[in-house]
mmCIF file of C-alpha atoms in Angstrom:
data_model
loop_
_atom_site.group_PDB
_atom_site.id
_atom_site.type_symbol
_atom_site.label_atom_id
_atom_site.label_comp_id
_atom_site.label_asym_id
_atom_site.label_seq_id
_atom_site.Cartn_x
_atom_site.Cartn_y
_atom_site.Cartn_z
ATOM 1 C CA UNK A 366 11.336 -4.007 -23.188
ATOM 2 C CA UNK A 367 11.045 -5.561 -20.269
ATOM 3 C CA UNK A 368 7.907 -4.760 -17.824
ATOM 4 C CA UNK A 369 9.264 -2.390 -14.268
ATOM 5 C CA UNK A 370 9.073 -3.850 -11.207
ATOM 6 C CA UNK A 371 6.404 -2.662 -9.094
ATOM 7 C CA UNK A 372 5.846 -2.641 -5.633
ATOM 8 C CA UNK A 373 2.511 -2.276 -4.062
ATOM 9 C CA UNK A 374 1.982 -0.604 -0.252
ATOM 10 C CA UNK A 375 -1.842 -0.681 0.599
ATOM 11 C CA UNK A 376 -3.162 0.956 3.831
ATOM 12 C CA UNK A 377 -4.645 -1.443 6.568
ATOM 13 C CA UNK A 378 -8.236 -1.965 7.390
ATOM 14 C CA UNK A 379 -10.366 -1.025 10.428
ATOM 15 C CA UNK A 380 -12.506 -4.147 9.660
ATOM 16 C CA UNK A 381 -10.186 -7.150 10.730
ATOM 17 C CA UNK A 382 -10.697 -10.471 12.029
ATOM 18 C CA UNK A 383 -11.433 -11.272 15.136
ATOM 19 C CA UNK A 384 -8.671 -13.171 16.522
ATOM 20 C CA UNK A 385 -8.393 -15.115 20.074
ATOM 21 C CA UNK A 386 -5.633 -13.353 22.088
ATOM 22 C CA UNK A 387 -2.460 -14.057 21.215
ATOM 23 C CA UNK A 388 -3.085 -15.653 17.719
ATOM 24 C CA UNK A 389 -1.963 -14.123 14.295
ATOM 25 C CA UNK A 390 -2.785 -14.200 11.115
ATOM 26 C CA UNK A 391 -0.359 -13.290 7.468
ATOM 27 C CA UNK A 392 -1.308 -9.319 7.721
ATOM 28 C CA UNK A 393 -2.936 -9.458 4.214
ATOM 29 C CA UNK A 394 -5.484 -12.005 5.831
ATOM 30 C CA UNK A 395 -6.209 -9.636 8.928
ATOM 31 C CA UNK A 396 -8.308 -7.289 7.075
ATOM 32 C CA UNK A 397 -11.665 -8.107 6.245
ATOM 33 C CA UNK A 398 -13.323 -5.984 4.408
ATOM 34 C CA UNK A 399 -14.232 -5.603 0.424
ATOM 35 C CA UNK A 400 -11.832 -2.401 0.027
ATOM 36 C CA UNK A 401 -9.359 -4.535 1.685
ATOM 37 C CA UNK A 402 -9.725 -7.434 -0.782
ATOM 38 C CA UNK A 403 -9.414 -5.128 -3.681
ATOM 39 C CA UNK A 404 -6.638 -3.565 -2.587
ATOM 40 C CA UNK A 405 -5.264 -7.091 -1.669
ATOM 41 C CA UNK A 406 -6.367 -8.404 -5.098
ATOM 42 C CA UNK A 407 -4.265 -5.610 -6.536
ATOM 43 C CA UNK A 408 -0.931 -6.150 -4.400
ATOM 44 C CA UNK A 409 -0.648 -10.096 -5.106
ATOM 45 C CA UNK A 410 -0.139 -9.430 -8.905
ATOM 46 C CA UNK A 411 2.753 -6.736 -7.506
ATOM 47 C CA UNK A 412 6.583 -7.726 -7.913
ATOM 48 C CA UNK A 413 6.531 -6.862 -3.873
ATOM 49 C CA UNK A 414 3.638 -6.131 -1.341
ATOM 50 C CA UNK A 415 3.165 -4.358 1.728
ATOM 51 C CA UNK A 416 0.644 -3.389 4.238
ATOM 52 C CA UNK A 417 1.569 -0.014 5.981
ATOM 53 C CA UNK A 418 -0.190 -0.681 9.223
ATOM 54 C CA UNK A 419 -1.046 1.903 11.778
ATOM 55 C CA UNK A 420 0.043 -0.451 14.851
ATOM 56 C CA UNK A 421 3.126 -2.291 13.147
ATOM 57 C CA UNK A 422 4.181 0.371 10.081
ATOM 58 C CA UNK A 423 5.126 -1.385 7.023
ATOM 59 C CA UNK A 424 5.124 -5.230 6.869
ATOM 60 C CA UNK A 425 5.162 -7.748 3.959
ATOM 61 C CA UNK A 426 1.639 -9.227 3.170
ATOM 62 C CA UNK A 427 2.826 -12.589 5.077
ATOM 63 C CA UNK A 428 4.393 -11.332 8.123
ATOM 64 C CA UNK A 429 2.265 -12.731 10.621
ATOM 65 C CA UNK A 430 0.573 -10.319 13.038
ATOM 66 C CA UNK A 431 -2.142 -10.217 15.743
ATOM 67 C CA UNK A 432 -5.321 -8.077 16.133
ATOM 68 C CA UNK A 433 -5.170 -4.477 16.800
ATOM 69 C CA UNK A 434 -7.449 -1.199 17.167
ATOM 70 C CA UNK A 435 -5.422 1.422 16.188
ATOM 71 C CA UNK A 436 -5.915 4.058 12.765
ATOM 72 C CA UNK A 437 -3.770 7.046 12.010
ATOM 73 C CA UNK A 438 -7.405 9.322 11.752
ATOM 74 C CA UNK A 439 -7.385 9.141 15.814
ATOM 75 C CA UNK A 440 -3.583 9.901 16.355
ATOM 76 C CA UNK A 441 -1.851 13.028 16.897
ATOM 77 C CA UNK A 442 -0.443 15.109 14.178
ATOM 78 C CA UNK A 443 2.820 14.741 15.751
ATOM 79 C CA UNK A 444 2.492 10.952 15.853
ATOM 80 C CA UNK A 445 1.248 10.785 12.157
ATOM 81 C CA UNK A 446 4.435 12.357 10.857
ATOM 82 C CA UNK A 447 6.577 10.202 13.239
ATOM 83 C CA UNK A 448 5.141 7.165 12.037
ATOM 84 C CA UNK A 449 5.036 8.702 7.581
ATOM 85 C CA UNK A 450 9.037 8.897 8.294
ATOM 86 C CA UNK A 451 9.380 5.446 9.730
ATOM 87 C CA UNK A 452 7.213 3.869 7.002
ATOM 88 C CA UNK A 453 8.825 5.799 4.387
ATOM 89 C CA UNK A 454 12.699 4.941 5.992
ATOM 90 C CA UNK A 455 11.584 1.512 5.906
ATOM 91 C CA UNK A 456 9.899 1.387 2.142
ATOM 92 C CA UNK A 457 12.963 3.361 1.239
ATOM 93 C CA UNK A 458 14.897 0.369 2.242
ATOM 94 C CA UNK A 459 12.263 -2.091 0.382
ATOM 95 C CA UNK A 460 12.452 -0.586 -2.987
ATOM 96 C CA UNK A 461 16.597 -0.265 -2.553
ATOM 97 C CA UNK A 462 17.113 -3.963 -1.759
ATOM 98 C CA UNK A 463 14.043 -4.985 -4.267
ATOM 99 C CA UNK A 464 15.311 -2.553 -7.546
ATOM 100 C CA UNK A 465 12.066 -1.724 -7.978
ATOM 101 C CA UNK A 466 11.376 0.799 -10.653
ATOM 102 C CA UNK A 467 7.782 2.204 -8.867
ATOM 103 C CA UNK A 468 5.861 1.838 -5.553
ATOM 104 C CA UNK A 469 1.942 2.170 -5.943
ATOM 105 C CA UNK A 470 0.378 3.584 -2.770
ATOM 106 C CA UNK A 471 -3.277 2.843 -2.609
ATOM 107 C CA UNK A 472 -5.218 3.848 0.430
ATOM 108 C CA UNK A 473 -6.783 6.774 2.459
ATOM 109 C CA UNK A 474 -5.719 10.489 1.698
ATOM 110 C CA UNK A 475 -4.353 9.875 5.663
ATOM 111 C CA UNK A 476 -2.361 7.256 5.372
ATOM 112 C CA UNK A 477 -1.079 8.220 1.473
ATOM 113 C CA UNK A 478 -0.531 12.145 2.447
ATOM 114 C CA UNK A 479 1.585 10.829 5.816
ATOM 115 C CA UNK A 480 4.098 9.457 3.393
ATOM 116 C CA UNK A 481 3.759 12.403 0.837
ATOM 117 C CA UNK A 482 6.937 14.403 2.416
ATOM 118 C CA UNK A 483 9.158 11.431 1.807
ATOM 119 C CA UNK A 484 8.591 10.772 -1.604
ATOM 120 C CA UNK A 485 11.483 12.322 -3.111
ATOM 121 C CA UNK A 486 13.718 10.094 -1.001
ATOM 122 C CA UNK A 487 12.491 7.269 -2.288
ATOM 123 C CA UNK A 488 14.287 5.554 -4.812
ATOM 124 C CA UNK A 489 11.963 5.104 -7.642
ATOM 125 C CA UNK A 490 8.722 6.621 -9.684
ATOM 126 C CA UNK A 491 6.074 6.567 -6.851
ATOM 127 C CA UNK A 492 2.401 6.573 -7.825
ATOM 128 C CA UNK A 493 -1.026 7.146 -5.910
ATOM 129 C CA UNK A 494 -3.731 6.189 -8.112
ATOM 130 C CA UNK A 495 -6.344 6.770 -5.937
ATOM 131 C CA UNK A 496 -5.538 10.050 -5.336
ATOM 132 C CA UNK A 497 -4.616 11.099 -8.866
ATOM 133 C CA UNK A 498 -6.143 9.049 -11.455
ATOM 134 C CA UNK A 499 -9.305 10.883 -13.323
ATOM 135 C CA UNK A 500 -11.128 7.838 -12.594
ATOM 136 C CA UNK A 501 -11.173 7.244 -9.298
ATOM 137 C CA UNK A 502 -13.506 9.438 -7.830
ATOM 138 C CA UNK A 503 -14.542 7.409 -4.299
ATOM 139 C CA UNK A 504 -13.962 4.033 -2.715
ATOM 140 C CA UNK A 505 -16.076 2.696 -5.391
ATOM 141 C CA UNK A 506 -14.420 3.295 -8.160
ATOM 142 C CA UNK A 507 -11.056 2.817 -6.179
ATOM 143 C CA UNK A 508 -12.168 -0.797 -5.713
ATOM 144 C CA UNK A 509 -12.976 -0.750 -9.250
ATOM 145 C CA UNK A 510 -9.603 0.424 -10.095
ATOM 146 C CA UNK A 511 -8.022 -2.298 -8.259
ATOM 147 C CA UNK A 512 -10.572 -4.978 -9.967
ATOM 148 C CA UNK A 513 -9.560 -4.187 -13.136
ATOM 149 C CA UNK A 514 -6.680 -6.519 -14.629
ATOM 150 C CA UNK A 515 -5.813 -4.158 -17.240
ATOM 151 C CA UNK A 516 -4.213 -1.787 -14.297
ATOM 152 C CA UNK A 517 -2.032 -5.080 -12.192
ATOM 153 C CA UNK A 518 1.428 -4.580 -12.629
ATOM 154 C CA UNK A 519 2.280 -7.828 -13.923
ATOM 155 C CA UNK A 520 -0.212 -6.364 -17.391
ATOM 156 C CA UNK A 521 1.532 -3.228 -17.712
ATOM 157 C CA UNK A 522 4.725 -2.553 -20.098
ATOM 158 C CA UNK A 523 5.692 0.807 -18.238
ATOM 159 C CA UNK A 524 4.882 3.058 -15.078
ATOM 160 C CA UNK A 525 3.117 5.578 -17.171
ATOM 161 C CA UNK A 526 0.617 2.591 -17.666
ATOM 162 C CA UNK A 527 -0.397 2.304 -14.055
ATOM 163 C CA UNK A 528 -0.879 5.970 -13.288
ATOM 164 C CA UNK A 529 0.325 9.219 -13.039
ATOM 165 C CA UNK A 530 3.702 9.811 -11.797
ATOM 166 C CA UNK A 531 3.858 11.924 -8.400
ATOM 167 C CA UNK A 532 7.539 11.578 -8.436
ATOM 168 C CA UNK A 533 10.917 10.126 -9.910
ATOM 169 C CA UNK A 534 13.239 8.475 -7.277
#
């Protein structure tokens, strides 16, 4: 059996870079801090990896963007679900074009639960470790979760291996 395709979607940083106006950097490089490099660590051992940003929505790990100060935790609710349904229309499209078989989501109960209403339009098994695996009981042990090779897609022989299923596109 062959191993399913995974796609990884991590949640920006507020800790980035500090960039001179006008510069940009591959969006997996803007984020600076340790969370981010676990969660980075995680998503370039992915079949696919994203960044769902809260200035530029979802972009590929290399698309090259600039500095920003923006996080969904100081936008309005109304904004928040705006900008869920554009990342998820856009992921939708992703995980179409890619045939993935699952999309891991690991960040922020925020930026995870803004996407949580779309799930069942996306076309494959989607999976939020940090929210539902037993283990992962704080940032900590999130980071951990990410460290640990056993859990990278590329060492798994089926979804059910990576976490609990939220949902079966």
């Amino acid at each position: 059996m062959n191993r399913p395709r995974v796609c990884t979607v991590v949640s920006c940083g507020e800790s980035k870079q500090d960039l001179d106006a006008g510069e940009t950097v591959p969006a997996r490089e803007l984020y600076s801090s340790s969370v981010h490099t676990c969660k980075d660590r995680y998503g370039r051992h992915s079949d696919g990896y994203y960044i769902m940003s809260a200035e530029y929505g979802l972009v590929h790990h290399r698309t090259e963007i600039a500095e920003y100060d923006r996080t969904l935790d100081n936008m309005t609710d109304t904004r928040v679900r705006a900008w869920g349904r554009d990342v998820a229309d856009d992921l939708r499209d992703v995980l179409a074009e890619g045939d993935f078989d699952a999309v891991v989501l690991i960040g922020s109960e925020t930026y995870v639960g803004a996407l949580v209403p779309h799930f069942e339009r996306l076309p494959a098994d989607v999976l939020t470790p940090w929210q539902t695996s037993e283990f992962v009981t704080g940032v900590g042990r999130g980071m951990s979760w990410c460290n640990d090779e056993l859990n990278w897609p590329e060492n798994v022989s089926s979804v059910d291996e990576i976490g609990e299923v939220v949902s079966e596109g």
